[in-house]
């Protein structure tokens, strides 16, 4: 066995051992929640909850998932990852995502070494495999938001029928949550629960638009807030918004049909260099490795990657027509 494979195997083994010990010794999140609820409700006093006043500070001021607090505080500077996880409807955290990405990257490197991939390509394989969990998360988020947009017209019509039947808007949200599927059932159900807890309806709707970045939903929320301030027939407004959303979907379908050839051509042109690279590498690895060893080859490779990205952005600009 080569020294590189021995080093990778040792790294994987040590990582798995440390992760297992951390999971075994870490306090369960459920016990933290129970301790905090006991202190807040008075069932347990600060002196009786695990050793005195310091326990109150530990239970009430510390986050429930303190192990990934440092990673979350660092990555929150670059974007609201917590909102991303919420929009993807997953229980992952930044710490879990980093752990999964690291494990997948190590496995990708190990598989690349076993398959005999060139040393210069090992970091590329590791970075690609490490980015797979993030790409899966973005795909899950996109699919969920697309499903929400498709369900929105039916939900608006259901709300309008509820209002015409003499029910309140809150009852309409509850009816949508009970009779429609995910993801719109969960989002509208959360609005109904927040309203029952005493949060003003305007704030609940604004929170809904923050959780779900959908333009048609913003139209709906704006119409509801204006109607509550100025009056009017909300059922008729919802019918018009639902009809507008359906027309937009119909036009979007026509645009997708007209731009289908361009999207297919873009996919072929973008995938062709990668397929050709893999084919030549399998046939003659030494021939393709000149791009990684020769100085001129490195410049040509960097230029090709830049032009590839520029072409992808250009094709995306051409076929991405806003409706």
XYZ file of C-alpha atoms in Angstrom:
323
model
C 0.000 0.000 0.000
C 1.337 3.424 -0.935
C 2.175 6.040 1.757
C -0.518 8.363 0.444
C -3.241 5.747 0.909
C -1.941 4.952 4.393
C -2.083 8.659 5.306
C -5.630 9.011 3.944
C -6.790 5.887 5.785
C -5.242 7.130 9.031
C -6.892 10.527 8.600
C -10.307 8.969 7.972
C -9.911 6.662 10.980
C -8.872 9.448 13.344
C -11.668 11.697 12.084
C -14.269 8.974 12.599
C -12.932 8.234 16.106
C -12.969 11.894 17.152
C -16.446 12.385 15.706
C -17.742 9.308 17.488
C -16.293 10.427 20.822
C -17.738 13.910 20.364
C -21.195 12.507 19.652
C -20.972 10.139 22.597
C -19.811 12.745 25.108
C -21.931 15.644 23.895
C -25.058 16.386 25.892
C -28.237 15.580 24.030
C -30.177 18.632 22.721
C -33.347 17.314 24.302
C -31.829 17.436 27.782
C -30.770 21.046 27.230
C -34.291 21.976 26.228
C -35.729 20.186 29.226
C -33.319 21.915 31.627
C -34.151 25.307 30.186
C -37.895 24.706 30.376
C -37.547 23.468 33.964
C -35.769 26.668 34.970
C -38.252 28.926 33.203
C -41.310 27.184 34.640
C -39.867 26.898 38.145
C -39.828 23.106 38.262
C -36.073 23.210 38.896
C -34.263 25.956 40.772
C -30.890 27.325 39.669
C -29.199 25.773 42.693
C -30.618 22.330 42.024
C -30.029 22.314 38.291
C -26.600 20.787 37.856
C -24.590 22.645 40.377
C -25.677 26.136 41.318
C -25.931 29.612 39.801
C -23.477 28.836 37.035
C -25.993 26.340 35.706
C -28.586 29.057 35.199
C -26.174 30.997 33.029
C -25.294 27.835 31.148
C -28.894 26.817 30.514
C -30.523 30.180 29.819
C -27.862 32.237 28.091
C -26.099 29.577 26.016
C -27.562 28.366 22.702
C -29.081 24.910 22.537
C -26.547 23.872 19.910
C -23.398 25.425 21.286
C -21.046 23.119 19.433
C -21.572 24.824 16.063
C -22.056 28.362 17.406
C -18.545 29.414 16.392
C -18.958 28.139 12.833
C -22.384 29.741 12.533
C -21.139 33.108 13.784
C -18.313 32.997 11.227
C -20.360 31.954 8.197
C -23.250 34.302 9.017
C -20.972 37.118 7.882
C -21.188 35.815 4.321
C -24.944 35.209 4.220
C -27.989 34.058 6.144
C -27.322 30.335 6.069
C -29.981 29.717 8.703
C -32.574 31.109 6.289
C -31.165 28.877 3.560
C -31.673 25.782 5.720
C -35.191 26.957 6.571
C -36.086 27.513 2.928
C -34.736 24.072 2.051
C -36.832 22.584 4.897
C -33.961 20.632 6.410
C -32.705 20.127 9.945
C -29.081 20.656 8.941
C -26.896 23.282 10.586
C -23.684 24.894 9.414
C -21.654 22.559 11.600
C -23.386 19.461 10.230
C -23.047 20.705 6.656
C -19.318 21.341 7.109
C -18.882 17.904 8.670
C -20.727 16.169 5.830
C -18.808 18.165 3.213
C -15.495 17.284 4.838
C -16.322 13.579 5.014
C -17.503 13.513 1.382
C -14.378 15.393 0.277
C -12.106 12.909 2.080
C -13.994 9.982 0.558
C -13.698 11.572 -2.882
C -9.942 11.976 -2.441
C -9.630 8.369 -1.253
C -11.635 7.073 -4.214
C -9.553 9.183 -6.593
C -6.326 7.749 -5.178
C -7.641 4.194 -5.396
C -8.729 4.740 -9.009
C -5.309 6.084 -9.891
C -6.231 9.692 -10.616
C -3.249 11.955 -11.230
C -1.898 13.791 -8.194
C -2.614 17.178 -9.795
C -6.317 16.319 -10.083
C -6.747 15.042 -6.510
C -7.483 18.532 -5.031
C -10.003 19.174 -7.812
C -11.790 15.906 -7.033
C -11.809 16.744 -3.315
C -13.232 20.240 -3.843
C -15.888 18.963 -6.218
C -17.000 16.179 -3.882
C -16.934 18.567 -0.928
C -19.299 20.942 -2.729
C -21.847 18.190 -3.481
C -23.768 18.636 -0.152
C -24.058 22.383 -0.745
C -25.281 21.812 -4.307
C -27.839 19.323 -2.966
C -29.015 21.909 -0.440
C -29.418 24.594 -3.121
C -31.265 22.132 -5.370
C -33.611 21.196 -2.517
C -34.294 24.871 -1.806
C -34.979 25.635 -5.475
C -37.334 22.656 -5.826
C -39.259 23.630 -2.685
C -39.676 27.272 -3.748
C -40.812 26.131 -7.193
C -43.410 23.831 -5.628
C -44.633 26.682 -3.426
C -45.053 28.956 -6.447
C -47.077 26.274 -8.247
C -49.394 25.846 -5.231
C -49.945 29.545 -4.592
C -52.821 30.149 -7.092
C -54.870 27.288 -5.624
C -54.191 28.567 -2.113
C -55.365 32.068 -3.053
C -58.569 30.689 -4.544
C -59.162 28.663 -1.376
C -58.680 31.786 0.734
C -61.127 33.703 -1.471
C -63.769 30.967 -1.139
C -63.267 30.952 2.622
C -63.828 34.692 2.819
C -66.965 34.478 0.677
C -68.280 31.800 3.029
C -68.066 34.290 5.901
C -64.908 32.936 7.539
C -61.980 35.005 8.720
C -58.645 35.259 6.941
C -56.964 33.322 9.756
C -59.421 30.462 9.276
C -58.547 30.506 5.577
C -54.866 30.085 6.396
C -55.730 27.156 8.659
C -57.853 25.594 5.918
C -55.011 25.875 3.405
C -52.643 24.294 5.941
C -55.035 21.413 6.513
C -56.146 20.655 2.960
C -53.124 21.390 0.770
C -49.794 19.638 0.601
C -46.264 20.685 1.369
C -44.607 23.153 1.265
C -47.411 25.709 1.272
C -49.303 23.889 4.024
C -46.387 24.278 6.420
C -45.800 27.961 5.628
C -49.464 28.988 5.862
C -49.874 26.848 8.965
C -47.004 28.717 10.595
C -48.741 32.020 9.832
C -51.893 30.707 11.500
C -49.982 29.507 14.577
C -48.085 32.804 14.929
C -51.352 34.723 14.759
C -52.856 32.503 17.452
C -49.874 33.260 19.671
C -50.683 36.971 19.524
C -48.380 38.196 16.775
C -50.064 40.818 14.541
C -51.147 39.466 11.169
C -49.077 42.054 9.294
C -45.920 40.857 11.040
C -46.821 37.214 10.351
C -47.246 37.937 6.649
C -43.995 39.901 6.475
C -42.212 36.974 8.102
C -43.773 34.706 5.462
C -42.314 36.819 2.644
C -38.899 36.640 4.317
C -39.060 32.862 4.552
C -40.346 32.443 0.992
C -38.789 34.852 -1.563
C -41.623 34.801 -4.091
C -42.788 37.871 -6.030
C -46.408 36.716 -6.300
C -46.491 36.105 -2.552
C -45.298 39.667 -1.977
C -48.197 40.909 -4.144
C -50.588 38.899 -1.995
C -49.139 40.152 1.299
C -49.139 43.770 0.098
C -52.779 43.463 -1.004
C -53.831 41.991 2.349
C -52.033 44.692 4.351
C -53.500 47.493 2.213
C -56.981 45.991 2.426
C -56.747 45.842 6.214
C -55.832 49.534 6.280
C -58.158 50.910 3.610
C -60.928 48.315 3.249
C -62.331 46.652 0.163
C -63.382 43.254 -1.142
C -60.428 41.030 -0.278
C -61.963 37.967 -1.933
C -62.121 39.728 -5.310
C -58.547 40.939 -4.882
C -57.345 37.423 -4.184
C -59.161 36.107 -7.255
C -57.440 38.692 -9.438
C -54.038 37.925 -7.961
C -54.604 34.192 -8.491
C -55.592 34.812 -12.101
C -52.507 36.978 -12.582
C -50.278 34.242 -11.175
C -51.817 31.644 -13.498
C -51.261 33.914 -16.509
C -47.637 34.360 -15.499
C -47.191 30.593 -15.282
C -48.738 30.188 -18.729
C -46.424 32.822 -20.261
C -43.445 31.308 -18.437
C -44.267 27.915 -19.956
C -44.314 29.455 -23.429
C -40.950 31.127 -22.781
C -39.489 27.822 -21.600
C -40.694 26.138 -24.791
C -39.226 28.864 -27.002
C -35.873 28.873 -25.207
C -35.595 25.082 -24.993
C -33.227 24.863 -27.958
C -30.958 27.527 -26.489
C -30.858 25.819 -23.089
C -30.028 22.473 -24.685
C -27.301 24.038 -26.822
C -25.839 25.733 -23.752
C -25.785 22.478 -21.807
C -24.033 20.664 -24.678
C -21.459 23.414 -25.186
C -20.674 23.606 -21.483
C -20.438 19.844 -20.996
C -18.420 19.129 -24.156
C -15.023 20.373 -22.828
C -15.408 18.362 -19.618
C -16.381 15.187 -21.480
C -13.531 15.672 -23.946
C -11.092 16.230 -21.068
C -12.185 13.025 -19.338
C -12.005 11.038 -22.570
C -8.501 12.218 -23.454
C -7.366 11.599 -19.881
C -8.535 7.998 -20.070
C -6.897 7.451 -23.462
C -3.597 9.281 -22.892
C -3.084 10.751 -19.385
C 0.420 12.051 -20.161
C -0.904 14.097 -23.068
C -3.467 15.946 -20.946
C -1.147 16.418 -17.935
C 0.863 18.973 -19.900
C -1.870 21.449 -18.984
C -0.941 21.019 -15.310
C 2.855 20.764 -15.561
C 3.880 23.164 -18.315
C 3.671 26.935 -17.541
C 2.012 27.674 -20.875
C -0.406 24.792 -20.278
C -1.423 26.283 -16.925
C -2.122 29.634 -18.590
C -4.159 27.919 -21.304
C -6.126 25.972 -18.674
C -6.862 29.140 -16.685
C -7.957 30.916 -19.875
C -10.197 28.004 -20.853
C -11.873 27.973 -17.430
C -12.420 31.744 -17.613
C -13.904 31.554 -21.108
C -16.059 28.602 -20.043
C -17.522 30.610 -17.154
C -17.968 33.648 -19.393
C -19.822 31.543 -21.954
C -22.046 30.039 -19.257
C -22.978 33.502 -17.964
C -23.648 34.746 -21.510
C -25.901 31.808 -22.368
C -27.714 32.193 -19.044
C -28.272 35.883 -19.785
C -29.737 35.076 -23.191
C -32.170 32.339 -22.108
C -33.125 33.756 -18.690
C -36.168 35.852 -19.611
C -38.059 37.425 -16.726
C -41.809 36.924 -16.749
